[in-house]
Coordinates of C-alpha atoms in Angstrom, one line a residue:
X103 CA 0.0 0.0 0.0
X104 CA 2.4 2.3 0.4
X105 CA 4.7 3.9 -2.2
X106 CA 8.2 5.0 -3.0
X107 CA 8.5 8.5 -3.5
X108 CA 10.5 9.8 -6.5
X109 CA 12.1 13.3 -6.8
X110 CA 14.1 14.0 -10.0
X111 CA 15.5 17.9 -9.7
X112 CA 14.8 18.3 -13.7
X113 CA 11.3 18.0 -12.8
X114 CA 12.0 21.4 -10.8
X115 CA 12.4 23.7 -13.7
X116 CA 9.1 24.3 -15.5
X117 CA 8.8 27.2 -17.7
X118 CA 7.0 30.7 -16.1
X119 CA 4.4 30.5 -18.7
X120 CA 3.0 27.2 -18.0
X121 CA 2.6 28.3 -14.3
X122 CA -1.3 30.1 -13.3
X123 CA -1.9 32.8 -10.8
X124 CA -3.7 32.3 -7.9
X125 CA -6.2 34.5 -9.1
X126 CA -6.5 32.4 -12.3
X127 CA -7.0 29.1 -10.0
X128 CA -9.2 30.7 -6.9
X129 CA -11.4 31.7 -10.4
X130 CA -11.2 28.1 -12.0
X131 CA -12.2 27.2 -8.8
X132 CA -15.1 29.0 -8.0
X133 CA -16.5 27.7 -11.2
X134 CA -16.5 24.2 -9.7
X135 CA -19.2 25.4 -6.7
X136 CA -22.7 25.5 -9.0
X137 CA -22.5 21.7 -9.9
X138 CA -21.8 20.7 -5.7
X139 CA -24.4 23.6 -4.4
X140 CA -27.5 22.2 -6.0
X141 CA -25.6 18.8 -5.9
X142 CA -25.7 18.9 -2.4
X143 CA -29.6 20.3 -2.0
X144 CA -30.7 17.5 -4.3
X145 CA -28.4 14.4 -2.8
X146 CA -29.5 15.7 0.5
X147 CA -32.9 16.5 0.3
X148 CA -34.5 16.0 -2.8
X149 CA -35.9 12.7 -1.5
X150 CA -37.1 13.8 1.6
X151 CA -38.9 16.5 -0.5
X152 CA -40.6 14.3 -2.9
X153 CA -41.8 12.0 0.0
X154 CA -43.2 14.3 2.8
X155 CA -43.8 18.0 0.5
X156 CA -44.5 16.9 -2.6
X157 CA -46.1 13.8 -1.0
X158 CA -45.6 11.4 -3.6
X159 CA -45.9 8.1 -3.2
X160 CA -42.7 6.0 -3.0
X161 CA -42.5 4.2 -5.8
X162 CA -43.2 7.5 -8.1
X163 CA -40.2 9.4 -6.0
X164 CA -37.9 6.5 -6.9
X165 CA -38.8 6.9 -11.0
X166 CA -38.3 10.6 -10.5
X167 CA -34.9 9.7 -8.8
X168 CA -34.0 6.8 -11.5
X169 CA -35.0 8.4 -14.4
X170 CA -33.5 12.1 -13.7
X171 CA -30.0 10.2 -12.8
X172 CA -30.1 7.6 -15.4
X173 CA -31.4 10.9 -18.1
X174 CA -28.1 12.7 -16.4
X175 CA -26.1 9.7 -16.9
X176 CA -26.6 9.4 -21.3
X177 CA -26.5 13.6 -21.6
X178 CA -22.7 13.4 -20.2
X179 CA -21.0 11.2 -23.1
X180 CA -23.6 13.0 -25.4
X181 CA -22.5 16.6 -24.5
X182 CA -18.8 15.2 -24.2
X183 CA -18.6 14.5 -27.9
X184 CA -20.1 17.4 -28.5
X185 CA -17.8 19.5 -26.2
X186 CA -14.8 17.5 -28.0
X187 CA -15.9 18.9 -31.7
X188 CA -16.9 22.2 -30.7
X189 CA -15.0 24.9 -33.0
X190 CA -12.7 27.4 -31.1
X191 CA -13.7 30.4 -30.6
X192 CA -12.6 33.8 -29.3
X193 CA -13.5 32.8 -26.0
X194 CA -11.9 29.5 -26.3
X195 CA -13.7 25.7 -26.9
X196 CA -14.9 24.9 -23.5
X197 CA -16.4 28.7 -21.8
X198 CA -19.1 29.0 -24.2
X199 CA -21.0 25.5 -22.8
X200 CA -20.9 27.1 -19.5
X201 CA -22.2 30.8 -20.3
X202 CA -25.2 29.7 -22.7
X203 CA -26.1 26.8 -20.2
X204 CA -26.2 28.8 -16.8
X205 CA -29.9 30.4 -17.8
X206 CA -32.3 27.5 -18.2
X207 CA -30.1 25.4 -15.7
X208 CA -31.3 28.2 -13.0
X209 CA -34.9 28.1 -14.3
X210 CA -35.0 24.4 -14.1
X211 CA -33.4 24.1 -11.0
X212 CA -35.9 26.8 -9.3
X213 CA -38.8 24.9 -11.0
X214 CA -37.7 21.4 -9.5
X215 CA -38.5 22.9 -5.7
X216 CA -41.9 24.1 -6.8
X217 CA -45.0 22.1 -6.2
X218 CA -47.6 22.6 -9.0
X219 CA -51.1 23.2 -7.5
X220 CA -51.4 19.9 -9.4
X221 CA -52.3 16.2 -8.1
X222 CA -52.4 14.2 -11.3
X223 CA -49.2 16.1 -13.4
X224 CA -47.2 16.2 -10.2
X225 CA -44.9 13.2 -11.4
X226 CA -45.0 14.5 -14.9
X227 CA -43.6 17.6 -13.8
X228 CA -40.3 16.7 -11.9
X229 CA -39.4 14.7 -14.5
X230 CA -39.5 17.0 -17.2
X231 CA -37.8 19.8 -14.8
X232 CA -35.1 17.2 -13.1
X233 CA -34.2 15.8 -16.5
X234 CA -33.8 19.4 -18.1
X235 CA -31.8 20.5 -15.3
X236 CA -29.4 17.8 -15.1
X237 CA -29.1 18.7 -19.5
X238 CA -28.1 21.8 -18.4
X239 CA -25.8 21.3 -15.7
X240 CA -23.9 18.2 -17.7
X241 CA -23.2 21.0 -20.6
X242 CA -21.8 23.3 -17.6
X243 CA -19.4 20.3 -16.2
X244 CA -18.1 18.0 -18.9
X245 CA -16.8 21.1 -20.4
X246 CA -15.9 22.3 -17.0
X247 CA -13.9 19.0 -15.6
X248 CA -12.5 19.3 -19.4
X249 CA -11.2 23.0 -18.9
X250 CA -8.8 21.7 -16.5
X251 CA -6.1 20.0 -19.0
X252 CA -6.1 23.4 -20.9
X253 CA -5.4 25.3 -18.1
X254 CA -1.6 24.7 -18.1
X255 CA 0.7 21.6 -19.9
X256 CA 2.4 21.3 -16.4
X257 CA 1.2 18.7 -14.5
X258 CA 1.8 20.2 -10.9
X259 CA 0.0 23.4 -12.0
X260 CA -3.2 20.8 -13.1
X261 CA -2.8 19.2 -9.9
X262 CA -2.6 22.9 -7.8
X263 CA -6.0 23.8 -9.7
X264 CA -7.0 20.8 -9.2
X265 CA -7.1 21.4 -5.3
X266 CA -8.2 24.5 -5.6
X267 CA -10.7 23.2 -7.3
X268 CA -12.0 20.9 -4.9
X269 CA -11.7 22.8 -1.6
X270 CA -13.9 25.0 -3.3
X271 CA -16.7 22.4 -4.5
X272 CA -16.5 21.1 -1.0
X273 CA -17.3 24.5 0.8
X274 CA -20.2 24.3 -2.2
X275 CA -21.3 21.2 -0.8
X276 CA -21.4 23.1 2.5
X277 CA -22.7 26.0 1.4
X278 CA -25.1 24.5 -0.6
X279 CA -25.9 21.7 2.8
X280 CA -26.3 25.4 4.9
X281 CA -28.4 27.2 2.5
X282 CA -30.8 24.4 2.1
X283 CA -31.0 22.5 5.5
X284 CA -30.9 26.1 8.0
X285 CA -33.7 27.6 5.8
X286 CA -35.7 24.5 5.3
X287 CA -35.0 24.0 8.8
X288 CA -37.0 26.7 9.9
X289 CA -40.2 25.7 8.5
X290 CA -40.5 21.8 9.8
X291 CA -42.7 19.8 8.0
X292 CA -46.0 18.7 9.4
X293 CA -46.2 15.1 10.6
X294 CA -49.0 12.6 10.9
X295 CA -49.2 10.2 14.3
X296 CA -50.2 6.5 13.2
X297 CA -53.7 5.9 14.3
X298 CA -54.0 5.4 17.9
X299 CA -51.4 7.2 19.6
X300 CA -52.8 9.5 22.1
X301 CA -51.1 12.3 20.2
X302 CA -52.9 15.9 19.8
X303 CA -53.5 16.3 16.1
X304 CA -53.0 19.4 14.4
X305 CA -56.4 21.2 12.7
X306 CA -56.3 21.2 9.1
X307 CA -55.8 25.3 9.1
X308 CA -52.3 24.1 11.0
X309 CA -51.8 21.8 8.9
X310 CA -51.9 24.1 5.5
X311 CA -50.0 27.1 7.3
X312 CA -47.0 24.8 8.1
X313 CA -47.2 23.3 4.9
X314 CA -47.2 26.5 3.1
X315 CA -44.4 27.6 5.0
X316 CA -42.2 24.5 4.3
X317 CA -42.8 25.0 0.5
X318 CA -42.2 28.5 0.4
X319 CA -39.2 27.7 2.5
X320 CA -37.9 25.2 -0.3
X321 CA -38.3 28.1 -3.0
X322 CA -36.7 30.6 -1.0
X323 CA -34.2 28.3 -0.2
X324 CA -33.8 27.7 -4.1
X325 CA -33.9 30.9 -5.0
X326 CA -30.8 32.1 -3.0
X327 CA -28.9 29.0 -4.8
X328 CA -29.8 30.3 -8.2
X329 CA -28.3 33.1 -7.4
X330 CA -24.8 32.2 -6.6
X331 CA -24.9 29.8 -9.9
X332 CA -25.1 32.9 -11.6
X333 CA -22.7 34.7 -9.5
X334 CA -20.2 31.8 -10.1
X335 CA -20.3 31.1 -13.5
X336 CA -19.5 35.0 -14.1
X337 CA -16.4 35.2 -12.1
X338 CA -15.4 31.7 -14.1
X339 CA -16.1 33.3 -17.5
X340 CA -14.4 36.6 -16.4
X341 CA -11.1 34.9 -14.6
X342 CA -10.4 31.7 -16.6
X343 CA -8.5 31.8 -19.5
X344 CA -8.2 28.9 -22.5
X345 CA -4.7 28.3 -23.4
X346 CA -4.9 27.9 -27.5
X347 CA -1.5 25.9 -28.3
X348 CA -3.1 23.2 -25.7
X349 CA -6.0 22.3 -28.0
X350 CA -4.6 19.4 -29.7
X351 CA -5.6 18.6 -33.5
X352 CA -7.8 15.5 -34.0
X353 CA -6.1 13.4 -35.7
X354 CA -9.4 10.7 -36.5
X355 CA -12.9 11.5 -37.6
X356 CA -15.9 11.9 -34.9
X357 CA -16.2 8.7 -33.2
X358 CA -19.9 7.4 -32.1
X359 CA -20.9 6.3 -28.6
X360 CA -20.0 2.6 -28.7
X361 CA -16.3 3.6 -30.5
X362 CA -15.6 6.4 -27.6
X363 CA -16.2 4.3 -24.9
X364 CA -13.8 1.4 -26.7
X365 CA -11.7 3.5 -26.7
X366 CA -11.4 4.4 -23.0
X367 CA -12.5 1.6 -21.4
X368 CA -9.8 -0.1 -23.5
X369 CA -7.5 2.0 -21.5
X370 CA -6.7 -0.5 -18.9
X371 CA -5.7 2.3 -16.0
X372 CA -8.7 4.1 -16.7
X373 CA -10.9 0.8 -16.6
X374 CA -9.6 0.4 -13.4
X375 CA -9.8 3.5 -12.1
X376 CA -13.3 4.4 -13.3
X377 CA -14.6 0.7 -11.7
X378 CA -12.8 1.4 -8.5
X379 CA -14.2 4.7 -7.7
X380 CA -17.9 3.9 -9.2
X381 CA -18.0 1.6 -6.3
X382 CA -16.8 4.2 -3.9
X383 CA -18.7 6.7 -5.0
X384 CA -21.6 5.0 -4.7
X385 CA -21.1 4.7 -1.1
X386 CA -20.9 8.1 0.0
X387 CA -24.1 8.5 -2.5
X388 CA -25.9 5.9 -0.7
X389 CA -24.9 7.8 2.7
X390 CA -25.9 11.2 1.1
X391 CA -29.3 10.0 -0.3
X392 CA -30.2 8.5 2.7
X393 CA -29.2 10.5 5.3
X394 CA -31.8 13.1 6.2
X395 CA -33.9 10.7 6.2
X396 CA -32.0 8.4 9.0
X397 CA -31.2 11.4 10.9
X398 CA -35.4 12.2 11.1
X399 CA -36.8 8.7 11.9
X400 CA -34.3 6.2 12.9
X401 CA -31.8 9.0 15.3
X402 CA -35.2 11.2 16.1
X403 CA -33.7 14.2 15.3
X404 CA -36.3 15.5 13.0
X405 CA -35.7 18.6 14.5
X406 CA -31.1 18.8 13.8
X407 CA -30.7 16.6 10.8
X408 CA -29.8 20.1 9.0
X409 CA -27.5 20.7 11.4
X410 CA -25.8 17.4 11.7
X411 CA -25.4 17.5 7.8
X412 CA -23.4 21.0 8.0
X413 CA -21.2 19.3 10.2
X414 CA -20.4 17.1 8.1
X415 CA -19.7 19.1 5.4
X416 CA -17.6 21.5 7.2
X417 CA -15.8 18.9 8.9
X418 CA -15.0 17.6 4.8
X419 CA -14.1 21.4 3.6
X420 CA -12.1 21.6 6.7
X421 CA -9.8 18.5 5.3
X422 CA -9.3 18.7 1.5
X423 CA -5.8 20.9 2.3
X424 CA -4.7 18.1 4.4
X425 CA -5.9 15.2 2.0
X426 CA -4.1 17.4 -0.6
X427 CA -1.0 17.5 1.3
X428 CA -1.0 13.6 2.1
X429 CA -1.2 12.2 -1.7
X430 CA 1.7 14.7 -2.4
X431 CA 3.6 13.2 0.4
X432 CA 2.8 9.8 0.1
X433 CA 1.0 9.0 -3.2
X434 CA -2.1 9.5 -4.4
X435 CA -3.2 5.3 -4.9
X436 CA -2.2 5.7 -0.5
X437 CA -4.5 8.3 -0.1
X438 CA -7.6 6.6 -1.3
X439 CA -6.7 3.2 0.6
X440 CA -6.6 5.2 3.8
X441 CA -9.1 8.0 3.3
X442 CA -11.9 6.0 2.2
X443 CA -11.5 3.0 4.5
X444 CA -11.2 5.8 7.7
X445 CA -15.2 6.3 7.4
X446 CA -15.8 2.4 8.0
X447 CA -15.4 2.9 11.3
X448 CA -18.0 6.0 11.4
X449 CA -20.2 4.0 9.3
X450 CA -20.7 0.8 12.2
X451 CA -21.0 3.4 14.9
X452 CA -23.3 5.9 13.7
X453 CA -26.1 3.2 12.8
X454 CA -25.3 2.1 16.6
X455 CA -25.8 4.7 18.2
X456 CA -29.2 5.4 20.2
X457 CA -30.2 9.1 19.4
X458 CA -27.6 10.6 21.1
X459 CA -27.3 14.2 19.5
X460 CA -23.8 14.7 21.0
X461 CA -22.0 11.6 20.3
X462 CA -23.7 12.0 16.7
X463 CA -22.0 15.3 15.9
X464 CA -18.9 14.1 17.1
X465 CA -19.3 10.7 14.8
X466 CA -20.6 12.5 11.9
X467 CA -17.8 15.1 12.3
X468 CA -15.1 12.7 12.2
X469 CA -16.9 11.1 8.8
X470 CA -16.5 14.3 7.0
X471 CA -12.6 13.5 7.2
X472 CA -13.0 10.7 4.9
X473 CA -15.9 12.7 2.5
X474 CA -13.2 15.2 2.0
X475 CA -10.7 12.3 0.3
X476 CA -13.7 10.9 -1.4
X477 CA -14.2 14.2 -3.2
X478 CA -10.9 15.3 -3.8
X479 CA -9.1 11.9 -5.2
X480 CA -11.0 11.3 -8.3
X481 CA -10.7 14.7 -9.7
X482 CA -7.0 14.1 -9.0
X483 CA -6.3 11.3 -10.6
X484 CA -8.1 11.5 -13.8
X485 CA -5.8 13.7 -15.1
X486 CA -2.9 11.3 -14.8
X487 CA -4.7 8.4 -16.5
X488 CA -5.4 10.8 -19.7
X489 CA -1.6 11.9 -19.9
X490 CA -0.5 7.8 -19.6
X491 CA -3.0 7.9 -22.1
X492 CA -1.2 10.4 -25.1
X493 CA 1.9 9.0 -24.0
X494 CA 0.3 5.1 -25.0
X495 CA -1.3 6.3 -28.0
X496 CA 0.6 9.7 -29.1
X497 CA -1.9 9.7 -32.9
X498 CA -5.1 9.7 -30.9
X499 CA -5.3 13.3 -29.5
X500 CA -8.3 15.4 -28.5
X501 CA -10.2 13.1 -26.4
X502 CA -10.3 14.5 -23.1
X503 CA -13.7 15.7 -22.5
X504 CA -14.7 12.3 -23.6
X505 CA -12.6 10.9 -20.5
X506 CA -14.3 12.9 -18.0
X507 CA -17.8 12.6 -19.5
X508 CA -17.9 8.9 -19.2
X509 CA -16.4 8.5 -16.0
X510 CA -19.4 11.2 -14.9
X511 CA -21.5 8.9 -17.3
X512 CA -20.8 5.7 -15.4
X513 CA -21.2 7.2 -11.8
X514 CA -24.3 9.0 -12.3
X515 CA -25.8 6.4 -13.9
X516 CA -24.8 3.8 -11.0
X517 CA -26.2 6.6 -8.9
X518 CA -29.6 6.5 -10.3
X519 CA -30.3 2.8 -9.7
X520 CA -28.9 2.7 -6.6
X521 CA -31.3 5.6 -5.6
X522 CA -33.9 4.5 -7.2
X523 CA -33.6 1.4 -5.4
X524 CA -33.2 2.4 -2.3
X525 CA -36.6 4.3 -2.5
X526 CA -38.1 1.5 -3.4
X527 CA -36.8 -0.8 -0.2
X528 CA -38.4 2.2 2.0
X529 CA -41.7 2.1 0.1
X530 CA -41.3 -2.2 0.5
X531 CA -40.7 -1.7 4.2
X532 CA -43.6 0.3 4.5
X533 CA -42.3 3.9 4.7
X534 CA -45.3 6.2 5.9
X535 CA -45.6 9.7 3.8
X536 CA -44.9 12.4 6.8
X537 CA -45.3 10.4 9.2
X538 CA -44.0 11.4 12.8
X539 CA -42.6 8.3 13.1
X540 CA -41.8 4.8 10.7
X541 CA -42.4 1.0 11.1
X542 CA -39.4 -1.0 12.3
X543 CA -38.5 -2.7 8.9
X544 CA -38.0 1.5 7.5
X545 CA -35.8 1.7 10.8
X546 CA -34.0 -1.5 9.5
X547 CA -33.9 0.0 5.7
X548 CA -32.2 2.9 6.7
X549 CA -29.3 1.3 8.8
X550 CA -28.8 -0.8 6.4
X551 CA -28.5 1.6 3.4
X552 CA -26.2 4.3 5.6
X553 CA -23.7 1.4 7.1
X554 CA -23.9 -2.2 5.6
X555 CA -24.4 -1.0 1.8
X556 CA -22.0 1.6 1.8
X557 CA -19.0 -0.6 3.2
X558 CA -19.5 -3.4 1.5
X559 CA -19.1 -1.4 -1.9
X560 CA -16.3 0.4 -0.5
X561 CA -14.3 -2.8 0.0
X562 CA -15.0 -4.1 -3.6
X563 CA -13.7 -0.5 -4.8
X564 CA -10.4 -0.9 -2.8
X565 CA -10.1 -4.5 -3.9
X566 CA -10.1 -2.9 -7.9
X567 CA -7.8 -0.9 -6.7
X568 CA -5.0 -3.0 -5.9
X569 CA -4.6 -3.8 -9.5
X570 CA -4.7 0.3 -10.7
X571 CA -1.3 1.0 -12.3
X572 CA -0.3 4.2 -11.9
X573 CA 1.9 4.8 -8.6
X574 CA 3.9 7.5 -8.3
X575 CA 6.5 6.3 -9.9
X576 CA 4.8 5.6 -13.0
X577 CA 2.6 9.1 -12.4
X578 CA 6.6 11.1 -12.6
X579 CA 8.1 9.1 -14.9
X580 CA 5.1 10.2 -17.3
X581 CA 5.0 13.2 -16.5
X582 CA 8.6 13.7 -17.5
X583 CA 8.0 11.8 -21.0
X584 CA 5.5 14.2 -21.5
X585 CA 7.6 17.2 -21.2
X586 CA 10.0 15.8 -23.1
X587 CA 7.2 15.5 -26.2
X588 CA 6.2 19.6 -25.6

């Protein structure tokens, strides 16, 4: 597991020119934050709106959640190979995606926390909003992730905006986590007692006032996440330059789906890479989909799970510099062994605990240590597997946003089933729409989607990874190859 690490002082010199300010990266950056702010509002609470706002049934929330992921899933390769044939332009190949996208991504994305004063269109309607968002946000990222090899030819500068990068999408996952939770916070959801509990029921006037509230808590909440999209893809378009002389020449005509992903899954690092973290990523995504509603019904905090969210997310923001640090030091295959099997630990506890607010903070904080890795490795690492790539196949050039689309294509898509499934196990186990409190087997559900799940797909994506090529010293050793082709 661990590596040797390799220093070679001709590595030191790198021409002035290839270097980027830190204006230029704090810019690239910020870019990053739209896709993990309304990332974060949807993972976290999208099906916890569906269920007890919207009050669909079950099974239609987990069709809404298949569907929009699996839609999200096909547009990334699509709008890669689109993103790959785009024409230059005075603003450069990859900017223009973002700036004509960033409109009817915010209108969809407002739209999505609207309830239409409709009972029978209801499904109809997220799904025709969720899908159109998720268009528009995959032709703001692929070309986004892409943006990142034309930044700079140097490899540490990549890597630099890399992290940048990725302490910024984590504080948009916090922000994003804030934002939503603290203001839908304030307006709790009614609940309804099972029949014969000698609870004090509500009136119906109660009822609709509260109800009201929580909606128009949703779309305020929305609303102020709109705006910073807007905010962020401005300072991206005004900050970021495309260098030119990085845009290689394609050498081969437009290939179709079935020849693009030949081509990199025939990459044998990337195959491995891609396979290892779709099972860790789907993981924290089962931990992220499920949370809010583990925190409400099986802790009992109905009343904090906004809070205990933030902490998690700060605790992750907190701890991207450090993970940053660590794969430098010690190699970037050692950081995911040990930053991804740290949350195990969390995992077994927190779904033992018994609704202990405290102790949960203090679990849930430690978690976020491992989050942070989870976010920043994978974003780290693609960049080495396309440059062992050029080196391997020096006539196929050009295919970078393809790389990056179908590794988004393959988790996303992984994503939506296992969301979609884990829906339906809540609806099997007898999930009750706002309900103050759930049946046992929902209690059992829950636990088992948050702890056993998660680490058993961990394991299998550390297992993959035993077999992933590229140490560090294959990582400098390309790197220097590569220099010596520019």
């Amino acid at each position: 597991m661990g590596e040797l690490k390799v220093t070679d002082p001709d590595l030191n010199f790198r021409d002035q020119k290839h270097r980027l300010s830190v204006c230029s990266k704090l810019c690239f950056a910020i870019g990053g934050a739209p896709y993990q702010i309304t990332g974060s509002a949807l993972g976290f609470f999208l099906q916890i709106y569906l269920l007890d706002v919207a009050q669909l049934d079950p099974f239609y929330a987990s069709i809404i959640l298949f569907v929009g992921r699996a839609w999200d899933a096909v547009t990334d390769p699509t709008v890669g190979f689109l993103v790959s044939r785009s024409p230059w332009t005075r603003y450069g190949r990859m900017l223009p995606w973002i700036v004509f996208s960033t409109p009817l991504a915010v209108l969809s994305y407002f739209l999505i926390w609207f309830v239409p004063p409709i009972e029978q269109g209801k499904v109809i309607w997220y799904l025709i909003f969720y899908c159109l968002f998720q268009t528009m946000q995959t032709c703001f990222h692929v070309p986004y992730s892409a943006l990142t090899m034309f930044l700079s030819s140097d490899q540490k500068e990549r890597d630099s905006a890399t992290a940048y990068r990725m302490t910024v999408e984590v504080l948009g996952t916090l922000i994003g986590t804030a934002i939503q939770g603290q203001i839908v916070g304030g307006a709790i959801a009614p609940c309804i007692s099972p029949p014969g509990m000698n609870v004090t029921e509500p009136s119906l006037t109660d009822l609709l006032n509260v109800s009201t509230s929580h909606k128009n808590a949703y779309m305020t909440a929305s609303g102020v996440i709109c705006g910073i999209y807007i905010l962020c893809a401005i300072i991206l378009f005004s900050g970021v330059k495309e260098r030119r002389e990085l845009v290689r020449p394609k050498s081969e005509p437009p290939m179709s789906f079935i020849q693009g992903l030949r081509l990199v899954m025939g990459h044998g690092p990337y195959a491995k890479l891609v396979m290892g973290f779709l099972f860790t990523s789907l993981a924290f995504m089962l931990l992220e989909g499920n949370f809010a509603l583990f925190c409400s019904y099986t802790l009992g905090f109905r009343n904090n799970f906004q809070n205990i969210l933030l902490v998690i997310m700060i605790s992750a923001t907190l701890m991207i510099p450090f993970w940053q640090w660590f794969l430098t030091k010690f190699g970037k295959k050692t950081a995911v062994y040990i930053g991804t099997t740290s949350v195990i630990p969390f995992m077994i506890l927190l779904v033992c605990l018994e609704s202990n607010l405290i102790m949960t903070f203090v679990v849930t904080f430690a978690a976020g240590v491992s989050v942070a890795a989870a976010f920043l490795l994978p974003w780290s690492m693609l960049p080495d597997v396309i440059d062992d790539f050029q080196l391997k196949n020096p006539g196929s050039r050009g295919h970078e946003a393809i790389f990056y689309s179908f590794y988004v294509f393959f988790t996303k898509f992984a994503s939506g089933v296992s969301l979609g499934i884990s829906t339906l196990s809540l609806n099997f186990a007898g999930y009750v729409t706002n309900g103050c409190s759930q049946p046992d087997a929902v209690h059992l559900t829950l636990r088992m989607l948050v702890s056993a799940a998660p680490i058993v797909l961990i394991l299998l994506g550390l297992i993959i990874f035993i077999v992933y090529p590229i140490n560090e010293v294959v990582r400098l050793n390309n790197r220097k190859e590569l220099q010596k082709l520019r």
